[in-house]
């Protein structure tokens, strides 16, 4: 059985919420979630994330009639369709020129989580044993960490931490990273925008999910903590509990 909750908020500083998310648990053996963090100006970021989420979800729903298609292929196709929709709008609407969005998505089928990401929105696997980031940021500082130029701790406060190297809608074709994770009862999956992961450490995320209280209230607790620390960016969190 799978339970899921989500929350999004503009934060303390921003005047508009350019994040978007969707979650659905249509059966006890299937769940879907996606988080997008838009960018590209006052209006365009909001449009980019909205188009991406809607197109992604529409593609997934149409794919329900193709039960033989592997979940990773379904996710990849949905991301490609979303990328094309955002790219076409950015190319044809002067107000949306240069817009794009991150995307992190998961499809849980039975005991396997199939994940996809573009940009620096993240997915975490959390249980009593600890927390593991499942996705790799497509960002300047992540590349610097990989090269050994800076430490992960330095990356959290680096002046270039918000520069991403891959965004949905920025180019006509997109390359998403795909991952798989086996799940057991007691596991959690957390999807979030960088408005959350930039403010709370992995250990703080772990504590709130496992020890903070009722899982149904966890997303609200994470948001409350972020807001108490000034929430300079939009904040979005989607949590799945595997029972």
PDB file of C-alpha atoms in Angstrom:
ATOM      1  CA  UNK A   1       0.000   0.000   0.000  1.00  0.00           C
ATOM      2  CA  UNK A   2       1.165   3.531  -0.759  1.00  0.00           C
ATOM      3  CA  UNK A   3       0.159   6.829   0.827  1.00  0.00           C
ATOM      4  CA  UNK A   4       1.152  10.253  -0.505  1.00  0.00           C
ATOM      5  CA  UNK A   5       0.999  13.914   0.447  1.00  0.00           C
ATOM      6  CA  UNK A   6       2.179  17.131  -1.183  1.00  0.00           C
ATOM      7  CA  UNK A   7       2.526  20.836  -0.499  1.00  0.00           C
ATOM      8  CA  UNK A   8       3.766  23.925  -2.329  1.00  0.00           C
ATOM      9  CA  UNK A   9       4.225  27.518  -1.229  1.00  0.00           C
ATOM     10  CA  UNK A  10       5.713  30.707  -2.645  1.00  0.00           C
ATOM     11  CA  UNK A  11       7.923  31.127   0.428  1.00  0.00           C
ATOM     12  CA  UNK A  12       8.721  34.365   2.221  1.00  0.00           C
ATOM     13  CA  UNK A  13      10.605  36.381  -0.400  1.00  0.00           C
ATOM     14  CA  UNK A  14       9.077  35.514  -3.789  1.00  0.00           C
ATOM     15  CA  UNK A  15       5.843  37.200  -4.887  1.00  0.00           C
ATOM     16  CA  UNK A  16       4.751  34.264  -7.058  1.00  0.00           C
ATOM     17  CA  UNK A  17       4.966  30.495  -6.782  1.00  0.00           C
ATOM     18  CA  UNK A  18       6.676  29.147  -9.890  1.00  0.00           C
ATOM     19  CA  UNK A  19       6.812  25.575  -8.577  1.00  0.00           C
ATOM     20  CA  UNK A  20       4.243  23.004  -9.576  1.00  0.00           C
ATOM     21  CA  UNK A  21       3.508  19.438  -8.529  1.00  0.00           C
ATOM     22  CA  UNK A  22       1.159  16.519  -9.079  1.00  0.00           C
ATOM     23  CA  UNK A  23       0.631  13.276  -7.219  1.00  0.00           C
ATOM     24  CA  UNK A  24      -1.761  10.387  -7.615  1.00  0.00           C
ATOM     25  CA  UNK A  25      -2.165   6.972  -6.020  1.00  0.00           C
ATOM     26  CA  UNK A  26      -4.699   5.253  -8.300  1.00  0.00           C
ATOM     27  CA  UNK A  27      -4.229   1.859  -6.638  1.00  0.00           C
ATOM     28  CA  UNK A  28      -2.385   0.289  -3.731  1.00  0.00           C
ATOM     29  CA  UNK A  29       0.317  -0.890  -6.130  1.00  0.00           C
ATOM     30  CA  UNK A  30       0.764   2.246  -8.254  1.00  0.00           C
ATOM     31  CA  UNK A  31       1.689   5.838  -7.490  1.00  0.00           C
ATOM     32  CA  UNK A  32       2.914   8.784  -9.549  1.00  0.00           C
ATOM     33  CA  UNK A  33       4.448  12.098  -8.523  1.00  0.00           C
ATOM     34  CA  UNK A  34       6.188  15.005 -10.236  1.00  0.00           C
ATOM     35  CA  UNK A  35       7.715  18.281  -9.027  1.00  0.00           C
ATOM     36  CA  UNK A  36       8.732  21.137 -11.350  1.00  0.00           C
ATOM     37  CA  UNK A  37      10.550  24.356 -10.468  1.00  0.00           C
ATOM     38  CA  UNK A  38      10.049  26.957 -13.180  1.00  0.00           C
ATOM     39  CA  UNK A  39      12.428  29.715 -14.213  1.00  0.00           C
ATOM     40  CA  UNK A  40      12.562  32.519 -16.711  1.00  0.00           C
ATOM     41  CA  UNK A  41      11.028  35.752 -15.486  1.00  0.00           C
ATOM     42  CA  UNK A  42       8.016  36.906 -13.507  1.00  0.00           C
ATOM     43  CA  UNK A  43       5.412  35.149 -15.638  1.00  0.00           C
ATOM     44  CA  UNK A  44       7.299  32.585 -17.650  1.00  0.00           C
ATOM     45  CA  UNK A  45       8.567  30.377 -14.829  1.00  0.00           C
ATOM     46  CA  UNK A  46       5.044  29.774 -13.635  1.00  0.00           C
ATOM     47  CA  UNK A  47       3.909  28.962 -17.177  1.00  0.00           C
ATOM     48  CA  UNK A  48       6.836  26.598 -17.756  1.00  0.00           C
ATOM     49  CA  UNK A  49       6.156  24.513 -14.661  1.00  0.00           C
ATOM     50  CA  UNK A  50       2.409  24.453 -15.315  1.00  0.00           C
ATOM     51  CA  UNK A  51       2.821  23.311 -18.933  1.00  0.00           C
ATOM     52  CA  UNK A  52       5.423  20.731 -17.911  1.00  0.00           C
ATOM     53  CA  UNK A  53       3.313  19.182 -15.157  1.00  0.00           C
ATOM     54  CA  UNK A  54       0.118  19.102 -17.241  1.00  0.00           C
ATOM     55  CA  UNK A  55       1.797  17.652 -20.330  1.00  0.00           C
ATOM     56  CA  UNK A  56       3.747  15.114 -18.288  1.00  0.00           C
ATOM     57  CA  UNK A  57       0.608  13.909 -16.514  1.00  0.00           C
ATOM     58  CA  UNK A  58      -1.461  13.809 -19.722  1.00  0.00           C
ATOM     59  CA  UNK A  59       1.177  11.646 -21.383  1.00  0.00           C
ATOM     60  CA  UNK A  60       1.285   9.269 -18.422  1.00  0.00           C
ATOM     61  CA  UNK A  61      -2.480   8.936 -18.438  1.00  0.00           C
ATOM     62  CA  UNK A  62      -2.548   8.135 -22.155  1.00  0.00           C
ATOM     63  CA  UNK A  63       0.157   5.521 -21.550  1.00  0.00           C
ATOM     64  CA  UNK A  64      -2.128   3.605 -19.194  1.00  0.00           C
ATOM     65  CA  UNK A  65      -3.497   1.884 -22.262  1.00  0.00           C
ATOM     66  CA  UNK A  66      -0.035   0.462 -22.993  1.00  0.00           C
ATOM     67  CA  UNK A  67       0.593  -1.910 -20.079  1.00  0.00           C
ATOM     68  CA  UNK A  68       3.508  -3.609 -21.864  1.00  0.00           C
ATOM     69  CA  UNK A  69       5.567  -0.407 -22.076  1.00  0.00           C
ATOM     70  CA  UNK A  70       8.291  -0.415 -19.365  1.00  0.00           C
ATOM     71  CA  UNK A  71       7.863   2.362 -16.755  1.00  0.00           C
ATOM     72  CA  UNK A  72      11.234   4.010 -17.575  1.00  0.00           C
ATOM     73  CA  UNK A  73      10.173   4.341 -21.217  1.00  0.00           C
ATOM     74  CA  UNK A  74       6.834   5.823 -20.154  1.00  0.00           C
ATOM     75  CA  UNK A  75       8.579   8.385 -17.922  1.00  0.00           C
ATOM     76  CA  UNK A  76      11.100   9.290 -20.618  1.00  0.00           C
ATOM     77  CA  UNK A  77       8.368   9.789 -23.210  1.00  0.00           C
ATOM     78  CA  UNK A  78       6.332  11.935 -20.821  1.00  0.00           C
ATOM     79  CA  UNK A  79       9.373  14.120 -20.129  1.00  0.00           C
ATOM     80  CA  UNK A  80      10.071  14.472 -23.853  1.00  0.00           C
ATOM     81  CA  UNK A  81       6.479  15.548 -24.494  1.00  0.00           C
ATOM     82  CA  UNK A  82       6.658  18.035 -21.624  1.00  0.00           C
ATOM     83  CA  UNK A  83       9.943  19.402 -22.901  1.00  0.00           C
ATOM     84  CA  UNK A  84       8.507  19.872 -26.371  1.00  0.00           C
ATOM     85  CA  UNK A  85       5.447  21.681 -25.053  1.00  0.00           C
ATOM     86  CA  UNK A  86       7.506  24.096 -22.962  1.00  0.00           C
ATOM     87  CA  UNK A  87      10.031  24.639 -25.756  1.00  0.00           C
ATOM     88  CA  UNK A  88       7.336  25.429 -28.321  1.00  0.00           C
ATOM     89  CA  UNK A  89       5.699  27.974 -26.016  1.00  0.00           C
ATOM     90  CA  UNK A  90       9.058  29.561 -25.199  1.00  0.00           C
ATOM     91  CA  UNK A  91       9.881  29.772 -28.919  1.00  0.00           C
ATOM     92  CA  UNK A  92       6.543  31.240 -30.018  1.00  0.00           C
ATOM     93  CA  UNK A  93       5.615  33.601 -27.154  1.00  0.00           C
ATOM     94  CA  UNK A  94       7.948  36.598 -26.655  1.00  0.00           C
ATOM     95  CA  UNK A  95       6.873  36.869 -23.016  1.00  0.00           C
ATOM     96  CA  UNK A  96       8.069  33.320 -22.432  1.00  0.00           C
ATOM     97  CA  UNK A  97      11.391  33.478 -24.263  1.00  0.00           C
ATOM     98  CA  UNK A  98      14.097  31.638 -22.342  1.00  0.00           C
ATOM     99  CA  UNK A  99      11.784  29.976 -19.864  1.00  0.00           C
ATOM    100  CA  UNK A 100      12.365  26.466 -18.599  1.00  0.00           C
ATOM    101  CA  UNK A 101      11.799  24.237 -15.620  1.00  0.00           C
ATOM    102  CA  UNK A 102      13.379  21.494 -13.589  1.00  0.00           C
ATOM    103  CA  UNK A 103      11.574  18.180 -13.219  1.00  0.00           C
ATOM    104  CA  UNK A 104      11.829  15.276 -10.822  1.00  0.00           C
ATOM    105  CA  UNK A 105       9.294  12.479 -11.169  1.00  0.00           C
ATOM    106  CA  UNK A 106       8.602   9.026  -9.813  1.00  0.00           C
ATOM    107  CA  UNK A 107       6.402   6.114 -10.797  1.00  0.00           C
ATOM    108  CA  UNK A 108       6.065   3.473  -8.093  1.00  0.00           C
ATOM    109  CA  UNK A 109       4.980   0.114  -9.512  1.00  0.00           C
ATOM    110  CA  UNK A 110       4.619  -2.709  -6.977  1.00  0.00           C
ATOM    111  CA  UNK A 111       7.909  -2.616  -5.032  1.00  0.00           C
ATOM    112  CA  UNK A 112      10.007  -0.590  -7.471  1.00  0.00           C
ATOM    113  CA  UNK A 113      10.395   3.165  -7.785  1.00  0.00           C
ATOM    114  CA  UNK A 114      11.245   4.416 -11.268  1.00  0.00           C
ATOM    115  CA  UNK A 115      12.639   7.950 -11.181  1.00  0.00           C
ATOM    116  CA  UNK A 116      13.516  10.685 -13.644  1.00  0.00           C
ATOM    117  CA  UNK A 117      15.151  14.068 -13.180  1.00  0.00           C
ATOM    118  CA  UNK A 118      16.194  17.139 -15.139  1.00  0.00           C
ATOM    119  CA  UNK A 119      17.800  20.036 -13.272  1.00  0.00           C
ATOM    120  CA  UNK A 120      18.236  20.312  -9.514  1.00  0.00           C
ATOM    121  CA  UNK A 121      14.921  19.227  -8.028  1.00  0.00           C
ATOM    122  CA  UNK A 122      15.603  16.067  -6.054  1.00  0.00           C
ATOM    123  CA  UNK A 123      14.337  12.668  -4.970  1.00  0.00           C
ATOM    124  CA  UNK A 124      15.358  11.061  -1.680  1.00  0.00           C
ATOM    125  CA  UNK A 125      14.928   7.538  -0.310  1.00  0.00           C
ATOM    126  CA  UNK A 126      14.376   7.603   3.458  1.00  0.00           C
ATOM    127  CA  UNK A 127      13.908   4.924   6.094  1.00  0.00           C
ATOM    128  CA  UNK A 128      15.011   4.045   9.624  1.00  0.00           C
ATOM    129  CA  UNK A 129      18.508   3.262   8.318  1.00  0.00           C
ATOM    130  CA  UNK A 130      19.099   6.711   6.838  1.00  0.00           C
ATOM    131  CA  UNK A 131      18.605   8.991   3.854  1.00  0.00           C
ATOM    132  CA  UNK A 132      19.942   8.591   0.312  1.00  0.00           C
ATOM    133  CA  UNK A 133      19.663  11.103  -2.490  1.00  0.00           C
ATOM    134  CA  UNK A 134      18.543   9.142  -5.543  1.00  0.00           C
ATOM    135  CA  UNK A 135      19.041  11.843  -8.175  1.00  0.00           C
ATOM    136  CA  UNK A 136      22.045  13.824  -9.300  1.00  0.00           C
ATOM    137  CA  UNK A 137      21.658  17.588  -9.731  1.00  0.00           C
ATOM    138  CA  UNK A 138      22.340  18.974 -13.181  1.00  0.00           C
ATOM    139  CA  UNK A 139      24.092  22.047 -11.823  1.00  0.00           C
ATOM    140  CA  UNK A 140      27.390  23.889 -11.906  1.00  0.00           C
ATOM    141  CA  UNK A 141      28.185  23.160  -8.256  1.00  0.00           C
ATOM    142  CA  UNK A 142      27.304  19.460  -8.592  1.00  0.00           C
ATOM    143  CA  UNK A 143      29.838  19.222 -11.417  1.00  0.00           C
ATOM    144  CA  UNK A 144      32.377  21.012  -9.208  1.00  0.00           C
ATOM    145  CA  UNK A 145      31.752  18.518  -6.404  1.00  0.00           C
ATOM    146  CA  UNK A 146      32.142  15.616  -8.850  1.00  0.00           C
ATOM    147  CA  UNK A 147      35.513  16.999  -9.957  1.00  0.00           C
ATOM    148  CA  UNK A 148      36.628  17.442  -6.359  1.00  0.00           C
ATOM    149  CA  UNK A 149      36.873  21.234  -6.688  1.00  0.00           C
ATOM    150  CA  UNK A 150      34.556  21.820  -3.719  1.00  0.00           C
ATOM    151  CA  UNK A 151      32.967  19.713  -0.985  1.00  0.00           C
ATOM    152  CA  UNK A 152      29.225  18.988  -0.740  1.00  0.00           C
ATOM    153  CA  UNK A 153      29.146  21.278   2.296  1.00  0.00           C
ATOM    154  CA  UNK A 154      30.725  24.136   0.320  1.00  0.00           C
ATOM    155  CA  UNK A 155      28.238  23.533  -2.487  1.00  0.00           C
ATOM    156  CA  UNK A 156      25.323  24.398  -0.175  1.00  0.00           C
ATOM    157  CA  UNK A 157      26.510  28.010   0.145  1.00  0.00           C
ATOM    158  CA  UNK A 158      28.406  28.464  -3.124  1.00  0.00           C
ATOM    159  CA  UNK A 159      27.468  31.675  -5.006  1.00  0.00           C
ATOM    160  CA  UNK A 160      26.788  29.658  -8.183  1.00  0.00           C
ATOM    161  CA  UNK A 161      24.595  27.025  -6.502  1.00  0.00           C
ATOM    162  CA  UNK A 162      21.485  28.150  -8.411  1.00  0.00           C
ATOM    163  CA  UNK A 163      23.018  27.732 -11.870  1.00  0.00           C
ATOM    164  CA  UNK A 164      21.676  24.591 -13.515  1.00  0.00           C
ATOM    165  CA  UNK A 165      23.184  22.921 -16.567  1.00  0.00           C
ATOM    166  CA  UNK A 166      20.073  21.157 -17.846  1.00  0.00           C
ATOM    167  CA  UNK A 167      16.472  22.408 -17.927  1.00  0.00           C
ATOM    168  CA  UNK A 168      13.295  21.132 -19.482  1.00  0.00           C
ATOM    169  CA  UNK A 169      12.207  23.453 -22.305  1.00  0.00           C
ATOM    170  CA  UNK A 170      15.590  25.072 -22.840  1.00  0.00           C
ATOM    171  CA  UNK A 171      16.327  23.049 -25.986  1.00  0.00           C
ATOM    172  CA  UNK A 172      14.274  21.181 -28.576  1.00  0.00           C
ATOM    173  CA  UNK A 173      15.386  17.811 -27.201  1.00  0.00           C
ATOM    174  CA  UNK A 174      16.118  16.930 -23.598  1.00  0.00           C
ATOM    175  CA  UNK A 175      18.096  14.160 -21.946  1.00  0.00           C
ATOM    176  CA  UNK A 176      16.690  13.028 -18.630  1.00  0.00           C
ATOM    177  CA  UNK A 177      18.459  10.807 -16.121  1.00  0.00           C
ATOM    178  CA  UNK A 178      16.609   7.644 -15.098  1.00  0.00           C
ATOM    179  CA  UNK A 179      16.987   5.634 -11.883  1.00  0.00           C
ATOM    180  CA  UNK A 180      15.425   2.640 -10.151  1.00  0.00           C
ATOM    181  CA  UNK A 181      15.080   1.833  -6.448  1.00  0.00           C
ATOM    182  CA  UNK A 182      13.631  -1.243  -4.787  1.00  0.00           C
ATOM    183  CA  UNK A 183      11.257  -0.451  -1.939  1.00  0.00           C
ATOM    184  CA  UNK A 184      10.081  -2.264   1.190  1.00  0.00           C
ATOM    185  CA  UNK A 185       7.516  -1.515   3.859  1.00  0.00           C
ATOM    186  CA  UNK A 186       8.694   1.395   5.996  1.00  0.00           C
ATOM    187  CA  UNK A 187      10.378   3.241   3.135  1.00  0.00           C
ATOM    188  CA  UNK A 188       9.618   6.817   2.127  1.00  0.00           C
ATOM    189  CA  UNK A 189      10.268   8.732  -1.088  1.00  0.00           C
ATOM    190  CA  UNK A 190      10.590  12.513  -0.935  1.00  0.00           C
ATOM    191  CA  UNK A 191      10.486  14.700  -4.046  1.00  0.00           C
ATOM    192  CA  UNK A 192      11.306  18.378  -3.590  1.00  0.00           C
ATOM    193  CA  UNK A 193      12.356  21.593  -5.258  1.00  0.00           C
ATOM    194  CA  UNK A 194      15.614  23.269  -4.266  1.00  0.00           C
ATOM    195  CA  UNK A 195      13.646  25.731  -2.164  1.00  0.00           C
ATOM    196  CA  UNK A 196      13.490  22.937   0.405  1.00  0.00           C
ATOM    197  CA  UNK A 197      16.797  21.117  -0.128  1.00  0.00           C
ATOM    198  CA  UNK A 198      18.787  24.380  -0.031  1.00  0.00           C
ATOM    199  CA  UNK A 199      17.430  25.157   3.441  1.00  0.00           C
ATOM    200  CA  UNK A 200      17.187  21.798   5.229  1.00  0.00           C
ATOM    201  CA  UNK A 201      20.105  19.396   5.404  1.00  0.00           C
ATOM    202  CA  UNK A 202      19.730  15.728   4.563  1.00  0.00           C
ATOM    203  CA  UNK A 203      19.830  14.855   8.256  1.00  0.00           C
ATOM    204  CA  UNK A 204      17.048  17.333   9.002  1.00  0.00           C
ATOM    205  CA  UNK A 205      14.927  15.838   6.236  1.00  0.00           C
ATOM    206  CA  UNK A 206      15.589  12.379   7.654  1.00  0.00           C
ATOM    207  CA  UNK A 207      14.609  13.437  11.166  1.00  0.00           C
ATOM    208  CA  UNK A 208      11.338  15.079  10.140  1.00  0.00           C
ATOM    209  CA  UNK A 209      10.252  12.160   7.976  1.00  0.00           C
ATOM    210  CA  UNK A 210      11.119   9.388  10.434  1.00  0.00           C
ATOM    211  CA  UNK A 211      10.892  11.024  13.859  1.00  0.00           C
ATOM    212  CA  UNK A 212       9.049  14.314  13.375  1.00  0.00           C
ATOM    213  CA  UNK A 213       5.522  13.009  13.881  1.00  0.00           C
ATOM    214  CA  UNK A 214       2.593  11.897  11.757  1.00  0.00           C
ATOM    215  CA  UNK A 215       3.727  11.328   8.139  1.00  0.00           C
ATOM    216  CA  UNK A 216       0.529  13.045   6.974  1.00  0.00           C
ATOM    217  CA  UNK A 217       1.810  16.281   8.527  1.00  0.00           C
ATOM    218  CA  UNK A 218       5.418  15.929   7.363  1.00  0.00           C
ATOM    219  CA  UNK A 219       5.214  18.146   4.274  1.00  0.00           C
ATOM    220  CA  UNK A 220       3.655  20.922   6.347  1.00  0.00           C
ATOM    221  CA  UNK A 221       6.396  20.569   8.984  1.00  0.00           C
ATOM    222  CA  UNK A 222       9.088  20.809   6.318  1.00  0.00           C
ATOM    223  CA  UNK A 223       7.434  23.906   4.885  1.00  0.00           C
ATOM    224  CA  UNK A 224       7.068  25.495   8.322  1.00  0.00           C
ATOM    225  CA  UNK A 225      10.767  25.003   9.062  1.00  0.00           C
ATOM    226  CA  UNK A 226      11.756  26.464   5.699  1.00  0.00           C
ATOM    227  CA  UNK A 227       9.534  29.504   6.241  1.00  0.00           C
ATOM    228  CA  UNK A 228      10.923  29.996   9.743  1.00  0.00           C
ATOM    229  CA  UNK A 229      14.374  30.274   8.141  1.00  0.00           C
ATOM    230  CA  UNK A 230      13.316  32.905   5.635  1.00  0.00           C
ATOM    231  CA  UNK A 231      12.287  30.705   2.670  1.00  0.00           C
ATOM    232  CA  UNK A 232      13.995  32.781  -0.066  1.00  0.00           C
ATOM    233  CA  UNK A 233      12.601  30.542  -2.815  1.00  0.00           C
ATOM    234  CA  UNK A 234       9.402  28.684  -3.616  1.00  0.00           C
ATOM    235  CA  UNK A 235       9.065  25.439  -1.641  1.00  0.00           C
ATOM    236  CA  UNK A 236       7.535  22.166  -2.816  1.00  0.00           C
ATOM    237  CA  UNK A 237       7.567  18.715  -1.219  1.00  0.00           C
ATOM    238  CA  UNK A 238       5.853  15.451  -2.160  1.00  0.00           C
ATOM    239  CA  UNK A 239       6.140  12.491   0.207  1.00  0.00           C
ATOM    240  CA  UNK A 240       5.294   8.829  -0.473  1.00  0.00           C
ATOM    241  CA  UNK A 241       5.014   6.280   2.319  1.00  0.00           C
ATOM    242  CA  UNK A 242       5.356   2.575   1.524  1.00  0.00           C
ATOM    243  CA  UNK A 243       3.279   0.407   3.857  1.00  0.00           C
TER     244      UNK A 243
END
